[in-house]
Amino acid sequence: IMKKEYETIKSEINFSNKKYLSIGGGLGGLELIINMENKDNFFYFIEKNYVSRKVKYGWDEKNLEAYNDLLLVDMFLKNNGMKTNQFKIFDYDLDNLPGDKFDFIISLYSLDYHYNFDIYKNYLKKVSNNQTKIIFDTIRNDYFKKVFTNVRVVQSHEDTVHKSKRIICSEFI
């Protein structure tokens, strides 16, 4: 599945010496594939460190749902070839989030898919610049034309229940 997801975004990624931020990236399978293309990248993961009792579909305005265990993420990344000096995992609820500027922010099926983009909007403005590419899935891509200067659909999921689109954005307005 992650190889298929990678295929939808690989043409958007310049692999040389980049900083990636992954929000809600699960175990990091997509990031591992990106890492195989170039080992000079650094990945920051923002995740919650618990598994909700019941899976909630649709938006969680309070950002309370989670489906991860950060020790498993760490183990999975290391067991699959990512070195400890190539990534850092942040617990959304306990850690200060990274303040670096990022080249790519990836949040497939999380940001604006399960969580309203506005929960992270101010933070994303702080950690991006005009060249930062932000890739995520949404059902309201037209809304983002009021948020970003550049918005482009890179994949459409019209045949799914959510009918979402994968968009790549840059330059906050």
Tab-separated table of C-alpha atoms in Angstrom:
chain	number	residue	atom	x	y	z
A	1	ILE	CA	0.000	0.000	0.000
A	2	MET	CA	2.773	2.457	0.872
A	3	LYS	CA	4.482	1.879	-2.484
A	4	LYS	CA	1.232	2.872	-4.167
A	5	GLU	CA	1.029	6.007	-1.990
A	6	TYR	CA	4.650	6.784	-2.807
A	7	GLU	CA	3.887	6.596	-6.541
A	8	THR	CA	1.292	9.377	-6.141
A	9	ILE	CA	3.817	11.842	-4.729
A	10	LYS	CA	7.287	10.816	-5.963
A	11	SER	CA	7.319	13.315	-8.842
A	12	GLU	CA	6.812	16.102	-6.286
A	13	ILE	CA	9.820	15.191	-4.176
A	14	ASN	CA	13.378	16.392	-4.737
A	15	PHE	CA	15.347	13.856	-2.755
A	16	SER	CA	18.536	15.727	-1.928
A	17	ASN	CA	19.174	16.623	1.700
A	18	LYS	CA	15.641	17.499	2.778
A	19	LYS	CA	13.791	17.865	6.064
A	20	TYR	CA	10.446	16.080	6.164
A	21	LEU	CA	7.665	16.506	8.676
A	22	SER	CA	5.167	13.666	8.891
A	23	ILE	CA	1.903	14.306	10.738
A	24	GLY	CA	-0.138	11.219	11.492
A	25	GLY	CA	2.073	9.015	9.320
A	26	GLY	CA	1.381	5.802	11.206
A	27	LEU	CA	4.395	3.517	11.432
A	28	GLY	CA	6.325	5.517	8.818
A	29	GLY	CA	6.157	3.131	5.862
A	30	LEU	CA	5.930	5.950	3.308
A	31	GLU	CA	8.836	7.750	4.906
A	32	LEU	CA	10.909	4.554	4.772
A	33	ILE	CA	10.321	4.337	1.026
A	34	ILE	CA	11.327	7.991	0.581
A	35	ASN	CA	14.422	7.279	2.681
A	36	MET	CA	15.420	4.388	0.389
A	37	GLU	CA	15.725	6.898	-2.461
A	38	ASN	CA	18.178	9.096	-0.572
A	39	LYS	CA	19.701	8.575	2.859
A	40	ASP	CA	20.563	12.259	3.363
A	41	ASN	CA	17.054	13.198	4.476
A	42	PHE	CA	15.830	13.767	8.027
A	43	PHE	CA	12.312	12.867	9.157
A	44	TYR	CA	10.338	14.364	12.008
A	45	PHE	CA	7.218	12.463	13.057
A	46	ILE	CA	4.360	14.028	15.009
A	47	GLU	CA	2.091	11.352	16.424
A	48	LYS	CA	-0.154	10.634	19.350
A	49	ASN	CA	0.937	7.823	21.610
A	50	TYR	CA	-2.184	5.794	22.273
A	51	VAL	CA	-4.841	3.791	20.521
A	52	SER	CA	-8.415	5.048	20.815
A	53	ARG	CA	-10.927	2.492	22.020
A	54	LYS	CA	-13.161	3.039	19.035
A	55	VAL	CA	-12.160	4.124	15.544
A	56	LYS	CA	-13.932	7.352	14.668
A	57	TYR	CA	-14.505	8.096	11.015
A	58	GLY	CA	-14.760	11.669	9.840
A	59	TRP	CA	-13.368	14.704	11.623
A	60	ASP	CA	-12.350	14.846	15.229
A	61	GLU	CA	-12.490	18.604	15.957
A	62	LYS	CA	-10.902	18.078	19.382
A	63	ASN	CA	-7.963	16.091	17.981
A	64	LEU	CA	-8.471	13.289	20.521
A	65	GLU	CA	-8.403	10.205	18.301
A	66	ALA	CA	-5.178	8.261	17.889
A	67	TYR	CA	-4.101	4.903	16.569
A	68	ASN	CA	-0.397	4.551	17.303
A	69	ASP	CA	2.309	3.444	19.703
A	70	LEU	CA	5.484	5.506	19.443
A	71	LEU	CA	7.769	2.717	20.667
A	72	LEU	CA	6.483	0.553	17.814
A	73	VAL	CA	7.100	3.391	15.337
A	74	ASP	CA	10.678	3.718	16.576
A	75	MET	CA	11.245	-0.039	16.365
A	76	PHE	CA	9.635	-0.309	12.922
A	77	LEU	CA	11.777	2.482	11.463
A	78	LYS	CA	15.014	1.030	12.877
A	79	ASN	CA	14.158	-2.555	11.880
A	80	ASN	CA	13.536	-1.397	8.325
A	81	GLY	CA	16.795	0.450	7.792
A	82	MET	CA	16.314	3.994	9.049
A	83	LYS	CA	19.163	5.039	11.319
A	84	THR	CA	18.468	6.803	14.621
A	85	ASN	CA	20.287	9.911	13.345
A	86	GLN	CA	17.753	10.186	10.493
A	87	PHE	CA	14.553	10.688	12.474
A	88	LYS	CA	12.946	12.048	15.593
A	89	ILE	CA	9.497	11.188	16.913
A	90	PHE	CA	7.406	13.757	18.789
A	91	ASP	CA	4.478	12.907	21.034
A	92	TYR	CA	1.834	15.473	20.072
A	93	ASP	CA	0.433	15.610	23.598
A	94	LEU	CA	3.686	15.667	25.599
A	95	ASP	CA	6.544	17.095	23.528
A	96	ASN	CA	7.340	20.545	22.248
A	97	LEU	CA	6.789	20.239	18.521
A	98	PRO	CA	9.767	20.841	16.214
A	99	GLY	CA	10.317	24.453	15.215
A	100	ASP	CA	12.570	23.852	12.205
A	101	LYS	CA	11.583	24.955	8.709
A	102	PHE	CA	10.640	21.954	6.601
A	103	ASP	CA	11.016	21.231	2.899
A	104	PHE	CA	8.106	18.765	2.825
A	105	ILE	CA	5.173	18.231	5.126
A	106	ILE	CA	3.329	14.969	4.533
A	107	SER	CA	0.023	14.048	6.118
A	108	LEU	CA	-1.792	11.540	3.934
A	109	TYR	CA	-5.181	10.482	5.327
A	110	SER	CA	-4.695	12.493	8.517
A	111	LEU	CA	-4.517	16.286	8.268
A	112	ASP	CA	-7.888	17.550	6.946
A	113	TYR	CA	-8.977	13.955	6.455
A	114	HIS	CA	-9.456	12.971	10.109
A	115	TYR	CA	-8.515	16.312	11.672
A	116	ASN	CA	-9.543	19.776	10.596
A	117	PHE	CA	-6.591	21.553	8.984
A	118	ASP	CA	-7.227	24.616	11.150
A	119	ILE	CA	-6.011	22.736	14.254
A	120	TYR	CA	-2.497	22.783	12.734
A	121	LYS	CA	-2.682	25.897	10.510
A	122	ASN	CA	-0.699	28.312	12.726
A	123	TYR	CA	1.923	25.683	13.481
A	124	LEU	CA	2.328	24.845	9.781
A	125	LYS	CA	2.754	28.525	8.925
A	126	LYS	CA	5.547	28.715	11.517
A	127	VAL	CA	7.460	25.683	10.197
A	128	SER	CA	7.121	26.331	6.475
A	129	ASN	CA	8.454	28.824	3.992
A	130	ASN	CA	7.352	29.689	0.446
A	131	GLN	CA	9.179	26.647	-0.982
A	132	THR	CA	7.739	24.150	1.516
A	133	LYS	CA	5.422	21.629	-0.105
A	134	ILE	CA	2.532	20.384	2.007
A	135	ILE	CA	0.861	17.186	0.796
A	136	PHE	CA	-2.397	15.912	2.299
A	137	ASP	CA	-5.835	14.502	1.530
A	138	THR	CA	-9.005	16.578	1.753
A	139	ILE	CA	-12.615	16.708	0.647
A	140	ARG	CA	-12.489	20.496	0.341
A	141	ASN	CA	-9.642	21.340	-1.989
A	142	ASP	CA	-11.370	24.567	-3.121
A	143	TYR	CA	-11.190	25.883	0.458
A	144	PHE	CA	-7.403	25.678	0.311
A	145	LYS	CA	-7.253	28.056	-2.642
A	146	LYS	CA	-8.068	30.721	-0.010
A	147	VAL	CA	-5.301	29.458	2.309
A	148	PHE	CA	-2.396	28.869	-0.129
A	149	THR	CA	-1.141	30.631	-3.240
A	150	ASN	CA	-0.471	27.284	-4.940
A	151	VAL	CA	-2.892	24.350	-4.732
A	152	ARG	CA	-2.791	21.412	-7.100
A	153	VAL	CA	-4.650	18.106	-7.085
A	154	VAL	CA	-2.185	15.229	-7.551
A	155	GLN	CA	-4.660	12.387	-7.093
A	156	SER	CA	-8.411	12.017	-6.842
A	157	HIS	CA	-10.150	9.378	-4.748
A	158	GLU	CA	-13.596	9.831	-6.290
A	159	ASP	CA	-14.317	6.107	-6.084
A	160	THR	CA	-14.056	5.996	-2.272
A	161	VAL	CA	-16.559	6.779	0.466
A	162	HIS	CA	-14.708	9.990	1.385
A	163	LYS	CA	-14.333	11.177	-2.234
A	164	SER	CA	-11.161	12.969	-1.196
A	165	LYS	CA	-8.414	14.523	-3.256
A	166	ARG	CA	-4.692	14.478	-2.559
A	167	ILE	CA	-3.413	18.008	-2.886
A	168	ILE	CA	-0.024	19.644	-2.796
A	169	CYS	CA	0.102	23.202	-1.532
A	170	SER	CA	2.698	25.885	-1.001
A	171	GLU	CA	2.918	29.535	0.039
A	172	PHE	CA	0.438	30.433	2.738
A	173	ILE	CA	-1.600	33.517	1.816
